[in-house]
CSV table of C-alpha atoms in Angstrom, one decimal:
chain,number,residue,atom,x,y,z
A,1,UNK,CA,-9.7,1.3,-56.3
A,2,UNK,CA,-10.1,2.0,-52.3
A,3,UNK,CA,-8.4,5.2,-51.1
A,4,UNK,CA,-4.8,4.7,-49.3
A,5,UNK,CA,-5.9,5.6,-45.4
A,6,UNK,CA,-3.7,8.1,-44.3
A,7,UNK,CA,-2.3,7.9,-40.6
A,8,UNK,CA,-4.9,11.1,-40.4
A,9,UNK,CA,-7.9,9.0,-41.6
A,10,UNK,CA,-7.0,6.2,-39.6
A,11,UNK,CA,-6.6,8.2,-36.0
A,12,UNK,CA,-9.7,10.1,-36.9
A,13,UNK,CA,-12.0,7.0,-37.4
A,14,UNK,CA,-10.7,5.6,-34.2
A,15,UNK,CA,-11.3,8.6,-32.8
A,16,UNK,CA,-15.2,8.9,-33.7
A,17,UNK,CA,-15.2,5.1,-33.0
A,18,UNK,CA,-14.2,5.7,-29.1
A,19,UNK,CA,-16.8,8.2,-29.0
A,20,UNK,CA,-19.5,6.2,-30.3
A,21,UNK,CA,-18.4,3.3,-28.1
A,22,UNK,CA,-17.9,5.7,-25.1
A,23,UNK,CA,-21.9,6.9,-25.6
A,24,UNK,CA,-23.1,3.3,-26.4
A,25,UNK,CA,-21.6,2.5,-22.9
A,26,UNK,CA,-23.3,5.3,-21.0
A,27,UNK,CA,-26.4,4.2,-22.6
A,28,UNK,CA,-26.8,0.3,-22.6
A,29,UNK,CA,-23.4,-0.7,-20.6
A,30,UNK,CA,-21.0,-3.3,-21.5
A,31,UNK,CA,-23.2,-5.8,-23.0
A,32,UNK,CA,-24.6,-2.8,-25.1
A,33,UNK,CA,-21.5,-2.1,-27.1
A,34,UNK,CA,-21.4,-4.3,-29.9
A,35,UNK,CA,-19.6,-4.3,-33.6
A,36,UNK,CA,-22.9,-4.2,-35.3
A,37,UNK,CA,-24.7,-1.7,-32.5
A,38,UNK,CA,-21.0,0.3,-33.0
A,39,UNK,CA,-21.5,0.5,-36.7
A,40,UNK,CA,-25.4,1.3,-36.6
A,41,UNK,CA,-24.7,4.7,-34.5
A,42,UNK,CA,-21.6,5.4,-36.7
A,43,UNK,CA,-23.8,5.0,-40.1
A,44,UNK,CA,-21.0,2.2,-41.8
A,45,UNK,CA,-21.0,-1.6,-42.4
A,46,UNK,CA,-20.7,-3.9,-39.2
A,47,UNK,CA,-17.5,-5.1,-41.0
A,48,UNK,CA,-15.5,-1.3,-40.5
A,49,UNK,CA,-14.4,-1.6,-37.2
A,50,UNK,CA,-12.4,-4.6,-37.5
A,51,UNK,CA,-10.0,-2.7,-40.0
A,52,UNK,CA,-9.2,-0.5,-37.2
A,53,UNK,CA,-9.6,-2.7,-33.7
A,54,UNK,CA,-9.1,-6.0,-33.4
A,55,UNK,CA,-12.1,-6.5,-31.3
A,56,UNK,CA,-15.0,-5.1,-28.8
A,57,UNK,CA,-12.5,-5.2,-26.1
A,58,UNK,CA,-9.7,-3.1,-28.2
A,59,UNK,CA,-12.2,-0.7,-28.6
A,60,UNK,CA,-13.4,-0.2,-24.9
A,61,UNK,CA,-9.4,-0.1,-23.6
A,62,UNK,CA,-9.1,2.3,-25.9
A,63,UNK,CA,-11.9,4.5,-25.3
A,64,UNK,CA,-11.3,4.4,-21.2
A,65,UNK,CA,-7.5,4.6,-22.3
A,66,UNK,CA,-8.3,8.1,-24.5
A,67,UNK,CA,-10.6,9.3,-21.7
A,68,UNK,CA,-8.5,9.2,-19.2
A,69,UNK,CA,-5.6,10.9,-20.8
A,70,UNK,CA,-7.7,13.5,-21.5
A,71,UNK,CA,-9.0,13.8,-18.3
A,72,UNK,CA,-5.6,13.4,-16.8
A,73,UNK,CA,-4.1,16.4,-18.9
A,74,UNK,CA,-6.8,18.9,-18.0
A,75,UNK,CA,-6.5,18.1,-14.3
A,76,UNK,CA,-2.5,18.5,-14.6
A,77,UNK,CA,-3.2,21.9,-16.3
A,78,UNK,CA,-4.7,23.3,-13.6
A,79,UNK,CA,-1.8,22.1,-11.3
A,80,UNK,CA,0.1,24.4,-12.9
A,81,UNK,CA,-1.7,27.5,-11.6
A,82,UNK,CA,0.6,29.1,-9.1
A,83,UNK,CA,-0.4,29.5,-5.9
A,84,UNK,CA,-0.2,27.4,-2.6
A,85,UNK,CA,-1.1,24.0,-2.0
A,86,UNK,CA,-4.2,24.2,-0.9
A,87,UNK,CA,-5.2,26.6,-4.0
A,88,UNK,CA,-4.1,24.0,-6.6
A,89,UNK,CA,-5.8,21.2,-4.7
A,90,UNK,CA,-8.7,23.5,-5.1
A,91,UNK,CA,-7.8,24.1,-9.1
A,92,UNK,CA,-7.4,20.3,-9.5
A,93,UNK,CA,-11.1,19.8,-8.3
A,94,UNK,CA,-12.3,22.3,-10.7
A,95,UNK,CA,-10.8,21.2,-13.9
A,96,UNK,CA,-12.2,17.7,-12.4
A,97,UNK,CA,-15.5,18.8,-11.9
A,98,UNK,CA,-15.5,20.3,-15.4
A,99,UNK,CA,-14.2,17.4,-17.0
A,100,UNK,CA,-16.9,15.4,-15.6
A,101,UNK,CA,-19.8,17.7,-16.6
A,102,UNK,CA,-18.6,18.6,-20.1
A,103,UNK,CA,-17.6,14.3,-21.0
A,104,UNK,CA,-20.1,12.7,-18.7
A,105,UNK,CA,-20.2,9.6,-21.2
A,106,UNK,CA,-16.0,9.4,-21.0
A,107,UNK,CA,-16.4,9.8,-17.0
A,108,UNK,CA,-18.5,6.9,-16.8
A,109,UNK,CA,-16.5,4.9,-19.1
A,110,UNK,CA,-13.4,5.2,-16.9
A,111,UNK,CA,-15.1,4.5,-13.7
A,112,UNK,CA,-17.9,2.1,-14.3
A,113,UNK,CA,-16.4,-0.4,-17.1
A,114,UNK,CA,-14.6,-3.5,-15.8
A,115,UNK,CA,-11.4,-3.2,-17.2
A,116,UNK,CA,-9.4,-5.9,-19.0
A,117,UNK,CA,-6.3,-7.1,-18.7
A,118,UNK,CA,-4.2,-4.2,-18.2
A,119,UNK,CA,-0.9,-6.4,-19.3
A,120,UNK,CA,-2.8,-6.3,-22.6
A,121,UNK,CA,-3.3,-3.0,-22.8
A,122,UNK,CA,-0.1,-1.3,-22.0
A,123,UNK,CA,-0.9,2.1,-22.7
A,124,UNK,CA,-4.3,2.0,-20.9
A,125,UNK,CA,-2.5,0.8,-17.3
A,126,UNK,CA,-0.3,3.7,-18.0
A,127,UNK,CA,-3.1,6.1,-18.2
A,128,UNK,CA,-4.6,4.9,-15.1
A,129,UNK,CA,-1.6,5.0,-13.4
A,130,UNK,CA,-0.8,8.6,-14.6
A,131,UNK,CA,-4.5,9.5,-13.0
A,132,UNK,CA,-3.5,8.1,-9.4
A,133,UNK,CA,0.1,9.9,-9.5
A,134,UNK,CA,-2.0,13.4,-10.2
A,135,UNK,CA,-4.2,12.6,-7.3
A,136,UNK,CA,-1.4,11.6,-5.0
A,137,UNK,CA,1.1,15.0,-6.1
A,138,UNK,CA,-1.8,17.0,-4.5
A,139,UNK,CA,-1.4,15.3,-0.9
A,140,UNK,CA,2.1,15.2,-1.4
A,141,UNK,CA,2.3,19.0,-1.9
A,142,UNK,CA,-0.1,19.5,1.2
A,143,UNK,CA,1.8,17.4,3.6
A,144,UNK,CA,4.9,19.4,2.3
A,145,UNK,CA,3.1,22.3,3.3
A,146,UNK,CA,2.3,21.1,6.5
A,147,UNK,CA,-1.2,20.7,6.7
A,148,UNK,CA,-2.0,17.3,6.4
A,149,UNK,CA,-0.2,13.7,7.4
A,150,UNK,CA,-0.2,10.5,6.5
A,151,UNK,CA,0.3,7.8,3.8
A,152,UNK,CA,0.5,9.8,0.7
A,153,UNK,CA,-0.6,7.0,-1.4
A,154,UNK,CA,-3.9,6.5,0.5
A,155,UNK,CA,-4.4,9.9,0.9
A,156,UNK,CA,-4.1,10.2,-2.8
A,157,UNK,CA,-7.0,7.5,-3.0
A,158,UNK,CA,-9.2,9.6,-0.3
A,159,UNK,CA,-8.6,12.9,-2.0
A,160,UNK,CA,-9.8,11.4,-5.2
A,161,UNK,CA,-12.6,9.7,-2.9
A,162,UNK,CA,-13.9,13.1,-2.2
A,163,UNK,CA,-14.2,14.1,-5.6
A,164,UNK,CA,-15.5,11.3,-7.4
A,165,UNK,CA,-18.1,10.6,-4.8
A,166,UNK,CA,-20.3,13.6,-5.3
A,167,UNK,CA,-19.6,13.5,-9.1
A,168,UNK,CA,-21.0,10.5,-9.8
A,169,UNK,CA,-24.0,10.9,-7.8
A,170,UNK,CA,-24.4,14.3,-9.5
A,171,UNK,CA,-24.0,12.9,-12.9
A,172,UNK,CA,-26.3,9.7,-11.7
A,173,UNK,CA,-29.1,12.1,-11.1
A,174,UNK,CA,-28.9,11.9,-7.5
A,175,UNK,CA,-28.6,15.7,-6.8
A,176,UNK,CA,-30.7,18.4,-6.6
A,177,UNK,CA,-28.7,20.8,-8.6
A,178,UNK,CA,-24.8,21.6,-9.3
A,179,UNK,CA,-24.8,24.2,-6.2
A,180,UNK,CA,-25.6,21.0,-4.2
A,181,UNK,CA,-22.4,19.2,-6.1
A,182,UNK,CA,-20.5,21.9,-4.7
A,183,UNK,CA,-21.4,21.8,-1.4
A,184,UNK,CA,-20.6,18.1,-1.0
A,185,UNK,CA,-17.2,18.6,-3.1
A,186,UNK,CA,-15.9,21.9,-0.3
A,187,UNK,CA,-17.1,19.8,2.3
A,188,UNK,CA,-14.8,16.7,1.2
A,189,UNK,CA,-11.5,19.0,1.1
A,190,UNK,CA,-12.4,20.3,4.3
A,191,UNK,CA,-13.1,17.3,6.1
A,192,UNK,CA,-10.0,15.7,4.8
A,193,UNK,CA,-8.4,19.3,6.1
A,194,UNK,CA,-9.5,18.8,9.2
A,195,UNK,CA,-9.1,15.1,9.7
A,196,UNK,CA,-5.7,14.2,8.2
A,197,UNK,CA,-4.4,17.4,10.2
A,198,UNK,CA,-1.2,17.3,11.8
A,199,UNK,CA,-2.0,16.2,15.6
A,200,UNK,CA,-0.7,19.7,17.8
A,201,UNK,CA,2.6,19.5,20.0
């Protein structure tokens, strides 16, 4: 007689499931994650998933949706490092940057997968939605503080501009080495600095 899944068992398969899916995706793309590819990497019987996801598409709104929360909590982490502004602009980048580099399959799952329907996928339009609030608190805070102006909203979308620019082209391969990351990602936040200043009286 099969073995009563506990809510343990069940979170944990779906767990390695958004993993696998997350990798197949960084590997092959959209086309490339399957149900039978899924359960070849995984090691069980094409027929396992659908006990746990309804169907391919569950699966990839719930591996960008995962991704992104985690991403989303280790970037508001590091927001709460005292300090001005500025510094926890600067703190936000770094726990950004390291997200990126430590879950490059997640990364490229939330920002290079089409995305469904988001009124199907409640939880996964909330997750997005918590990402662009963390990225617009940071030019809120700085045009509280005086040193920059403008649509905080859009500036929101440029500050997050400036970070997953270089990223991606780091993690694509197109960069000589992480220093070079670096020197792209200070020269973002100090061109937006300088351009989004407050004009002088």
């Amino acid at each position: 007689m099969p073995r009563t899944l506990s809510q343990e068992d069940i979170a944990e398969f779906r767990e390695q499931a958004c993993a696998a899916a997350s990798r197949l995706f960084a590997e092959r793309g959209t086309d490339g994650v399957t149900m039978r590819a899924l359960a070849e990497v995984m090691g069980i019987s094409p027929m396992k998933p659908y006990h746990y996801f309804r169907d391919k598409e569950e699966i990839l709104a719930t591996s960008v949706m995962r991704a992104f929360n985690r991403f989303v909590s280790a970037v508001e982490e590091a927001e709460k490092e005292p300090g001005s502004a500025l510094e926890r602009a600067y703190a936000k980048r770094r726990a950004y940057v390291a997200f990126a580099l430590a879950e490059p399959d997640s990364y490229r799952i939330m920002f290079e997968m089409p995305y469904p329907d988001l009124n199907k996928y409640p939880e996964l339009a909330e997750a997005v939605e918590r990402c662009r609030w963390t990225m617009r608190r940071s030019m809120d805070a700085l045009i509280a503080e005086g040193l920059v102006e403008g649509n905080p909203s859009t500036l929101g979308y440029v500050f997050w501009c400036s970070l997953h620019g270089p990223v991606s082209l780091y993690l694509a391969g197109k960069l000589d080495s992480e220093a070079q990351l670096e020197t792209l990602l200070d020269l973002g936040i100090k061109g937006l600095l300088a351009g989004l200043a407050p004009a002088q009286a």
